[in-house]
Amino acid sequence: MDVAFLSSYKQPKMPPPRPHLLRCVGSKLHGCPKSQRARSFTTTASPHLPSIGPESPQFIHVPRPPQPDAPYHPHIKGVLPTPRQIFPKTRSKKEAKDKTSPSYLDATTPPPSARTLLAAKPADPSTRRLVEWRAKVAEHRRRNLRESLRELKRRKDRTDKRSAARSAAKQEERAQLLSAPAPADEKYTSPSVLQSSLPKRGGLPDPDREARVEQKRRNYANALAMKQTARRNALHTLYMNARDFIVTEEQLTKAVEKAFDPQSRQFDSEDSKGLNVWNLGYPDTVKEMLERASQEADMRGKALMQYAGNAGVMEERMRRLSEELTGGKM
């Protein structure tokens, strides 16, 4: 029966090969056939493509150059915190703490106290198991902290040694380059190079340096003199204003009696309202002051108000002029 089945079995017909559809396997163009490599762009359909319709993107063959894929860099969300310096640098070795010493480790991870051990023995079995588990976890934390400090210290020492060796190698290489003789090309071409185009060593020429430095010295001296004058004037002003300072109980008593003396016409009377500030009532608002100013301008005119304003300015100028002539605060 197997023989009959094999004799009646017909092998399916395979489609004819289409070499123009075979793409080059490889990453370089020179692996492609010459005919395909030299083929130019055309808008005529190939006669070897009877099964590809005009709606297919392969209906018109366009040669593609080999192009590598762009590297993919996935975006990592979040921001990592700044790592903490466990072994910070100090100015002196005395201030530095050896965090791997037995004294520091004993102070950082102390064993449980006697009171804790005494309270860790309850009568209830379930509570005893919980207390034992907590004590075991605490011991694991202390051990992990000690081991991590030692390991981080070893890692830091190893990193510092590697960094110091790299820095020393760079400094040695720099010193060799600085002390090395001029190369052959520079030595042979130096006679034909103009001296003005050669690099200058020692800084650029500065013929006006002395005059500029002297001017800066004078400016600094003038600034110091102005500062001293301002301090002297401030001290003199403080001295002049100190005459009215209240520093004793007698002066305070006199000031209170003068302010609240009924015979000094400070408060209300039959003739006047009084001169004391507590008798003047609430201060005027901005609206009231603007209304009064507009009313005065309408009644007296702008010239009178301008004269009143100039009078205040002239009084201030006269006071300043007197202070300059007398050399003190008025």
CSV table of C-alpha atoms in Angstrom, one decimal, residues 189-200:
chain,number,residue,atom,x,y,z
A,189,THR,CA,61.1,75.1,8.9
A,190,SER,CA,61.9,77.5,11.7
A,191,PRO,CA,64.4,79.6,9.7
A,192,SER,CA,61.7,80.4,7.1
A,193,VAL,CA,59.2,81.5,9.7
A,194,LEU,CA,58.9,85.2,10.5
A,195,GLN,CA,59.8,86.2,14.0
A,196,SER,CA,56.6,88.4,14.3
A,197,SER,CA,54.4,85.3,13.7
A,198,LEU,CA,56.1,83.2,16.4
A,199,PRO,CA,54.1,82.7,19.6
A,200,LYS,CA,55.2,85.2,22.3
